Each structure stands twice: as structure tokens, then as C-alpha cells.
Amino acid sequence: MKNIKLIFTSMLFLLIAFSCDDDGGTSKIGAVEGATPNINKIATADQGINILALQGAGDLNLGLTLGVSTGEVSSMDVVGYFTKSGVVSKATLQANVTTFPATLKYTKADLIKAFPTFASFGLLDKLVITADLKLKDGSVLKMFTDNGQPAYGADVANSTLWKVQQTYTALCPLNDASQFNGNYKVTADTWQDYGIGDIVPVVYNAANGKYVFRILNTANPYLINGSTSYIIGTINPATNAVTVTSNEQWNYGPGQVYTVTGTGNVSSCTGDINLKISFSGSSDYTFNLVKAP
């Protein structure tokens, strides 16, 4: 029987390394009371990079709110990390923001100015928007390293209280959920029902709903009712966001019966499915799938 462990993450201040300039202008690393921004997409703005608008006559409308979640912050630089063909570029989108909460807006012209190759944004490219924080003691705290790697731990990454970054991937017109029909390869499952590379069937049936797909559990080795239980994913076609429920409780054995809920997103360009799933109110577990060849 699977040994299931619920992970409880701390929502206390994070102690992370930061860089600052000393009198000689050299960089040194220390650890102090941490600080975090809170960055959220505006619901009425673009939730991804509209490829048709970017490459055509249309415009982009990226809108976010920027606030302070924790720490003594005096100002922030809004920074972007553009990953194109696996190569990461960093640029400052807006410097020295001092009033919080702040509203941020970026157009096609803004993004191309920051990243000259942004006009050729590809299906597998992505833009991450985050912030570098200047604390009231003069210290500078960065959420990411200069090569685009997160500089924070799991407590911050999994927080339900704040978001330290927002990711934009390619959006393509989504007419229905039919492109998500087929076999999928597991790329992440922190609940650990599946191993990396395991194949999971995803089914689209128009009778279930135009933007609905099912992730079947027939290959799950731990579920007693794996032949009948499945995930129901409902896509919001305006944002590619997904709401997750299950058709029935998942039964792992006596005392281990769970109600499954969650959220996530899909890529209407590549068919990827990325979910955060909760089991009877547990912490969110990552469950990511890519279309199998």
C-alpha cells in the first residue's frame, strides 16, 4: 500500500540569500529576514502571449498588480526573464516602483523593446515576470538568479498567500478540448502515484462539455477504484486556466479515501497540462503532463 504523507509548509518569513554592494562595490552574500512581492495577473488582461496578435496587427495587453507580501520593502524593480529556445535573457521592465499596490501594464512594443527577439515568441518560449526588491536597510533581494533560476524555497513557491512571479506562455485559439485527447507522458507528480515518463490516458468527449477533458486512472497502481475514478478538467477558454474535480472519491484503502480538487492551466499551442491537485484539503501537489509522441 502506498505510504501517503501530507506535507505542511510554513508560511513564515523565508530566510534567503541576497546580494548587496559594500563600500568597495563588490558583491557579497548574506542571510537576513526575507521579503516577498505579491504579483498577480489582472483577470481582464492577457493571460498568455497571443501568438496571432504578436505576429499580426494586434497588440498585447499584459496587466498585473504588484504588492508587498512580507518584509520591509522600500522599492522594487519589475524584471522579466524571457526564455527563447532554452536561452534565458533578463531585462528590467520597470525600475524603482515605490508605491504599493501598483498596477503594471505592458504592450507588444514594451516587450520587444525589453527583448528584441520577443516578436518571434515561439510555442515553447516563456516570459516570467517577477521583481527585485530593495529593502529599507539598503539590501537588494532577488527572487531569481540572473540566469532565471528561482532563489526561493518551497514555502514561497507553494504559498497560497502570495505569488512571487507570473509566467506567460504562448496562447493559440482554443475552439474545444479535443486537442487534449490522447496518451500523455507524466513529467511531474509530487503525490507520487506515477513515475516520470509513465503514460496516462486523457479523453475528450464532446458530450461531457466543449471544454472538458478527463484524465483516467486506469494506469494508477495504488488506487483500488482506479478503473472507475478520473479527473475532470474544465478549461476556461479565455485564459486557458483549468478547474479540477473528480467524478468520485479516490480510494487508496482503509482510512485513505480522498476528495480530489485543484486548479491549473493548459497550453492550447502544445497540449501540455499542468495541474495543482489537493487531496481532501491537503497542500497542492504538482501533476504535469505532456502529449506523448
GROMACS .gro file of C-alpha atoms in nm:
model
  293
    1MET     CA    1   0.000   0.000   0.000
    2LYS     CA    2   0.124   0.345  -0.079
    3ASN     CA    3   0.262   0.539   0.217
    4ILE     CA    4   0.092   0.878   0.183
    5LYS     CA    5   0.247   1.176   0.354
    6LEU     CA    6   0.080   1.514   0.378
    7ILE     CA    7   0.323   1.800   0.353
    8PHE     CA    8   0.256   2.106   0.566
    9THR     CA    9   0.460   2.407   0.454
   10SER     CA   10   0.542   2.701   0.671
   11MET     CA   11   0.404   3.041   0.583
   12LEU     CA   12   0.658   3.222   0.797
   13PHE     CA   13   0.916   3.467   0.666
   14LEU     CA   14   1.171   3.300   0.441
   15LEU     CA   15   1.540   3.337   0.506
   16ILE     CA   16   1.712   3.353   0.169
   17ALA     CA   17   2.041   3.477   0.036
   18PHE     CA   18   2.060   3.821  -0.119
   19SER     CA   19   2.322   4.036  -0.286
   20CYS     CA   20   2.422   4.389  -0.192
   21ASP     CA   21   2.700   4.632  -0.267
   22ASP     CA   22   2.957   4.708   0.002
   23ASP     CA   23   3.170   5.022   0.013
   24GLY     CA   24   3.417   4.869  -0.230
   25GLY     CA   25   3.146   4.789  -0.483
   26THR     CA   26   3.188   4.412  -0.453
   27SER     CA   27   2.901   4.171  -0.414
   28LYS     CA   28   2.863   3.960  -0.105
   29ILE     CA   29   2.605   3.709   0.009
   30GLY     CA   30   2.429   3.711   0.344
   31ALA     CA   31   2.108   3.589   0.506
   32VAL     CA   32   1.858   3.824   0.666
   33GLU     CA   33   1.488   3.845   0.731
   34GLY     CA   34   1.332   3.782   0.393
   35ALA     CA   35   1.078   3.974   0.190
   36THR     CA   36   0.845   3.873  -0.089
   37PRO     CA   37   0.643   4.053  -0.354
   38ASN     CA   38   0.288   3.960  -0.447
   39ILE     CA   39   0.238   3.962  -0.824
   40ASN     CA   40  -0.094   3.869  -0.982
   41LYS     CA   41  -0.234   3.879  -1.334
   42ILE     CA   42  -0.529   4.111  -1.386
   43ALA     CA   43  -0.820   3.889  -1.488
   44THR     CA   44  -0.929   4.114  -1.776
   45ALA     CA   45  -0.577   4.135  -1.925
   46ASP     CA   46  -0.398   3.879  -2.144
   47GLN     CA   47  -0.323   3.558  -1.954
   48GLY     CA   48  -0.062   3.448  -2.207
   49ILE     CA   49   0.118   3.560  -2.521
   50ASN     CA   50  -0.133   3.570  -2.806
   51ILE     CA   51   0.073   3.444  -3.098
   52LEU     CA   52  -0.171   3.573  -3.360
   53ALA     CA   53  -0.175   3.923  -3.211
   54LEU     CA   54   0.201   3.928  -3.163
   55GLN     CA   55   0.279   3.829  -3.520
   56GLY     CA   56  -0.006   4.026  -3.675
   57ALA     CA   57  -0.155   4.372  -3.647
   58GLY     CA   58  -0.295   4.319  -3.299
   59ASP     CA   59  -0.143   4.421  -2.967
   60LEU     CA   60  -0.064   4.255  -2.637
   61ASN     CA   61  -0.213   4.366  -2.306
   62LEU     CA   62  -0.023   4.224  -2.011
   63GLY     CA   63  -0.163   4.359  -1.686
   64LEU     CA   64  -0.051   4.277  -1.332
   65THR     CA   65  -0.079   4.405  -0.978
   66LEU     CA   66   0.235   4.437  -0.766
   67GLY     CA   67   0.228   4.444  -0.388
   68VAL     CA   68   0.440   4.366  -0.083
   69SER     CA   69   0.357   4.040   0.094
   70THR     CA   70   0.629   4.028   0.360
   71GLY     CA   71   0.928   4.230   0.466
   72GLU     CA   72   1.039   4.593   0.488
   73VAL     CA   73   1.046   4.690   0.121
   74SER     CA   74   1.129   5.043   0.001
   75SER     CA   75   1.115   4.984  -0.376
   76MET     CA   76   1.104   4.716  -0.646
   77ASP     CA   77   1.238   4.675  -0.996
   78VAL     CA   78   0.998   4.476  -1.214
   79VAL     CA   79   1.211   4.231  -1.413
   80GLY     CA   80   1.138   3.985  -1.689
   81TYR     CA   81   1.307   3.658  -1.783
   82PHE     CA   82   1.247   3.565  -2.145
   83THR     CA   83   1.332   3.205  -2.233
   84LYS     CA   84   1.369   3.153  -2.607
   85SER     CA   85   1.489   2.820  -2.744
   86GLY     CA   86   1.626   2.739  -2.399
   87VAL     CA   87   1.829   3.060  -2.368
   88VAL     CA   88   1.732   3.297  -2.085
   89SER     CA   89   1.753   3.677  -2.113
   90LYS     CA   90   1.685   3.919  -1.828
   91ALA     CA   91   1.560   4.276  -1.863
   92THR     CA   92   1.417   4.543  -1.634
   93LEU     CA   93   1.061   4.624  -1.739
   94GLN     CA   94   1.002   4.897  -1.481
   95ALA     CA   95   1.254   5.041  -1.236
   96ASN     CA   96   1.212   5.184  -0.886
   97VAL     CA   97   0.845   5.121  -0.816
   98THR     CA   98   0.783   5.276  -0.473
   99THR     CA   99   0.404   5.288  -0.433
  100PHE     CA  100   0.219   4.967  -0.350
  101PRO     CA  101  -0.002   4.815  -0.462
  102ALA     CA  102   0.094   4.918  -0.815
  103THR     CA  103  -0.071   4.839  -1.148
  104LEU     CA  104   0.164   4.723  -1.424
  105LYS     CA  105   0.078   4.723  -1.795
  106TYR     CA  106   0.294   4.608  -2.086
  107THR     CA  107   0.222   4.614  -2.459
  108LYS     CA  108   0.383   4.445  -2.756
  109ALA     CA  109   0.613   4.745  -2.804
  110ASP     CA  110   0.722   4.737  -2.437
  111LEU     CA  111   0.818   4.371  -2.454
  112ILE     CA  112   1.000   4.396  -2.786
  113LYS     CA  113   1.195   4.696  -2.651
  114ALA     CA  114   1.300   4.490  -2.349
  115PHE     CA  115   1.367   4.174  -2.551
  116PRO     CA  116   1.446   4.241  -2.922
  117THR     CA  117   1.366   3.880  -3.022
  118PHE     CA  118   1.028   3.880  -2.846
  119ALA     CA  119   0.847   3.935  -3.179
  120SER     CA  120   0.935   3.577  -3.273
  121PHE     CA  121   0.794   3.430  -2.949
  122GLY     CA  122   0.767   3.055  -3.011
  123LEU     CA  123   0.532   2.786  -2.887
  124LEU     CA  124   0.784   2.660  -2.630
  125ASP     CA  125   0.910   3.002  -2.519
  126LYS     CA  126   0.803   3.171  -2.197
  127LEU     CA  127   0.816   3.502  -2.015
  128VAL     CA  128   0.843   3.519  -1.635
  129ILE     CA  129   0.771   3.850  -1.464
  130THR     CA  130   0.894   3.898  -1.108
  131ALA     CA  131   1.066   4.167  -0.901
  132ASP     CA  132   1.400   4.256  -0.745
  133LEU     CA  133   1.338   4.408  -0.401
  134LYS     CA  134   1.528   4.686  -0.231
  135LEU     CA  135   1.480   4.666   0.145
  136LYS     CA  136   1.469   4.963   0.378
  137ASP     CA  137   1.817   4.877   0.509
  138GLY     CA  138   1.955   4.912   0.155
  139SER     CA  139   1.984   4.540   0.086
  140VAL     CA  140   1.877   4.400  -0.252
  141LEU     CA  141   1.678   4.079  -0.259
  142LYS     CA  142   1.627   3.890  -0.586
  143MET     CA  143   1.358   3.628  -0.643
  144PHE     CA  144   1.556   3.473  -0.931
  145THR     CA  145   1.920   3.441  -1.020
  146ASP     CA  146   2.038   3.627  -1.329
  147ASN     CA  147   2.012   3.306  -1.534
  148GLY     CA  148   1.646   3.261  -1.439
  149GLN     CA  149   1.666   3.006  -1.156
  150PRO     CA  150   1.435   3.053  -0.853
  151ALA     CA  151   1.621   3.181  -0.544
  152TYR     CA  152   1.341   3.089  -0.305
  153GLY     CA  153   1.228   2.768  -0.140
  154ALA     CA  154   0.918   2.550  -0.145
  155ASP     CA  155   0.738   2.755   0.122
  156VAL     CA  156   0.733   3.057  -0.109
  157ALA     CA  157   0.672   2.857  -0.429
  158ASN     CA  158   0.369   2.679  -0.282
  159SER     CA  159   0.225   2.973  -0.091
  160THR     CA  160  -0.147   3.035  -0.124
  161LEU     CA  161  -0.099   3.383   0.026
  162TRP     CA  162   0.119   3.540  -0.242
  163LYS     CA  163   0.273   3.487  -0.586
  164VAL     CA  164   0.632   3.599  -0.638
  165GLN     CA  165   0.619   3.556  -1.016
  166GLN     CA  166   0.382   3.515  -1.308
  167THR     CA  167   0.454   3.309  -1.617
  168TYR     CA  168   0.332   3.380  -1.969
  169THR     CA  169   0.338   3.109  -2.234
  170ALA     CA  170   0.204   3.101  -2.589
  171LEU     CA  171  -0.172   3.108  -2.637
  172CYS     CA  172  -0.338   2.978  -2.950
  173PRO     CA  173  -0.710   2.984  -3.037
  174LEU     CA  174  -0.895   2.714  -2.841
  175ASN     CA  175  -1.217   2.600  -3.006
  176ASP     CA  176  -1.273   2.298  -2.782
  177ALA     CA  177  -1.077   2.049  -2.571
  178SER     CA  178  -1.035   1.791  -2.850
  179GLN     CA  179  -0.661   1.854  -2.887
  180PHE     CA  180  -0.610   1.717  -2.535
  181ASN     CA  181  -0.737   1.372  -2.636
  182GLY     CA  182  -0.470   1.101  -2.638
  183ASN     CA  183  -0.189   0.948  -2.435
  184TYR     CA  184   0.018   1.175  -2.211
  185LYS     CA  185   0.358   1.135  -2.050
  186VAL     CA  186   0.398   1.229  -1.682
  187THR     CA  187   0.668   1.494  -1.626
  188ALA     CA  188   0.591   1.570  -1.259
  189ASP     CA  189   0.381   1.401  -0.990
  190THR     CA  190   0.468   1.510  -0.637
  191TRP     CA  191   0.181   1.296  -0.499
  192GLN     CA  192   0.386   1.005  -0.640
  193ASP     CA  193   0.117   0.787  -0.789
  194TYR     CA  194   0.312   0.790  -1.115
  195GLY     CA  195   0.677   0.789  -1.209
  196ILE     CA  196   0.830   1.031  -1.456
  197GLY     CA  197   0.764   0.902  -1.806
  198ASP     CA  198   0.458   0.693  -1.715
  199ILE     CA  199   0.177   0.709  -1.972
  200VAL     CA  200  -0.165   0.838  -1.868
  201PRO     CA  201  -0.471   0.845  -2.099
  202VAL     CA  202  -0.657   1.174  -2.146
  203VAL     CA  203  -1.002   1.158  -2.307
  204TYR     CA  204  -1.213   1.423  -2.478
  205ASN     CA  205  -1.581   1.355  -2.538
  206ALA     CA  206  -1.796   1.643  -2.661
  207ALA     CA  207  -2.089   1.501  -2.464
  208ASN     CA  208  -1.905   1.588  -2.140
  209GLY     CA  209  -1.871   1.953  -2.240
  210LYS     CA  210  -1.698   2.154  -2.509
  211TYR     CA  211  -1.402   2.248  -2.289
  212VAL     CA  212  -1.389   1.939  -2.066
  213PHE     CA  213  -1.137   1.655  -2.064
  214ARG     CA  214  -1.088   1.352  -1.841
  215ILE     CA  215  -0.758   1.216  -1.706
  216LEU     CA  216  -0.814   0.846  -1.645
  217ASN     CA  217  -0.668   0.649  -1.353
  218THR     CA  218  -0.658   0.311  -1.524
  219ALA     CA  219  -0.276   0.305  -1.501
  220ASN     CA  220  -0.265   0.412  -1.133
  221PRO     CA  221  -0.111   0.121  -0.937
  222TYR     CA  222  -0.228   0.246  -0.595
  223LEU     CA  223  -0.598   0.319  -0.640
  224ILE     CA  224  -0.848   0.049  -0.554
  225ASN     CA  225  -1.107   0.220  -0.773
  226GLY     CA  226  -0.866   0.328  -1.045
  227SER     CA  227  -1.077   0.171  -1.317
  228THR     CA  228  -1.372   0.399  -1.241
  229SER     CA  229  -1.223   0.719  -1.093
  230TYR     CA  230  -1.086   1.003  -1.303
  231ILE     CA  231  -1.001   1.372  -1.303
  232ILE     CA  232  -1.241   1.612  -1.470
  233GLY     CA  233  -1.062   1.916  -1.611
  234THR     CA  234  -1.272   2.214  -1.721
  235ILE     CA  235  -1.092   2.478  -1.928
  236ASN     CA  236  -1.171   2.849  -1.929
  237PRO     CA  237  -1.106   2.923  -2.299
  238ALA     CA  238  -1.044   3.293  -2.228
  239THR     CA  239  -0.747   3.221  -2.001
  240ASN     CA  240  -0.656   2.851  -2.053
  241ALA     CA  241  -0.700   2.809  -1.676
  242VAL     CA  242  -0.831   2.472  -1.560
  243THR     CA  243  -1.059   2.380  -1.270
  244VAL     CA  244  -1.014   2.024  -1.143
  245THR     CA  245  -1.263   1.793  -0.973
  246SER     CA  246  -1.301   1.415  -0.963
  247ASN     CA  247  -1.604   1.207  -1.052
  248GLU     CA  248  -1.577   1.019  -0.720
  249GLN     CA  249  -1.351   0.996  -0.417
  250TRP     CA  250  -1.017   0.823  -0.469
  251ASN     CA  251  -0.981   0.510  -0.255
  252TYR     CA  252  -0.631   0.404  -0.152
  253GLY     CA  253  -0.754   0.171   0.122
  254PRO     CA  254  -0.896   0.195   0.476
  255GLY     CA  255  -0.868   0.550   0.610
  256GLN     CA  256  -0.724   0.677   0.284
  257VAL     CA  257  -1.021   0.797   0.082
  258TYR     CA  258  -0.982   1.145  -0.065
  259THR     CA  259  -1.186   1.414  -0.235
  260VAL     CA  260  -0.982   1.549  -0.526
  261THR     CA  261  -0.989   1.915  -0.631
  262GLY     CA  262  -0.747   2.155  -0.791
  263THR     CA  263  -0.655   2.417  -1.046
  264GLY     CA  264  -0.405   2.456  -1.326
  265ASN     CA  265  -0.362   2.554  -1.686
  266VAL     CA  266  -0.322   2.406  -2.030
  267SER     CA  267  -0.127   2.516  -2.334
  268SER     CA  268  -0.357   2.544  -2.632
  269CYS     CA  269  -0.045   2.552  -2.851
  270THR     CA  270   0.142   2.243  -2.729
  271GLY     CA  271  -0.132   2.048  -2.549
  272ASP     CA  272   0.056   2.045  -2.216
  273ILE     CA  273  -0.149   2.002  -1.897
  274ASN     CA  274  -0.014   2.148  -1.569
  275LEU     CA  275  -0.216   2.096  -1.251
  276LYS     CA  276  -0.201   2.161  -0.875
  277ILE     CA  277  -0.412   1.895  -0.704
  278SER     CA  278  -0.537   1.882  -0.344
  279PHE     CA  279  -0.646   1.565  -0.168
  280SER     CA  280  -0.918   1.640   0.091
  281GLY     CA  281  -0.774   1.986   0.158
  282SER     CA  282  -0.408   1.886   0.165
  283SER     CA  283  -0.131   2.103   0.025
  284ASP     CA  284  -0.132   2.129  -0.353
  285TYR     CA  285   0.060   1.859  -0.540
  286THR     CA  286   0.205   1.914  -0.886
  287PHE     CA  287   0.079   1.691  -1.167
  288ASN     CA  288   0.216   1.785  -1.510
  289LEU     CA  289   0.161   1.603  -1.840
  290VAL     CA  290   0.290   1.644  -2.195
  291LYS     CA  291   0.145   1.487  -2.508
  292ALA     CA  292   0.316   1.158  -2.587
  293PRO     CA  293   0.453   1.122  -2.941
   0.00000   0.00000   0.00000
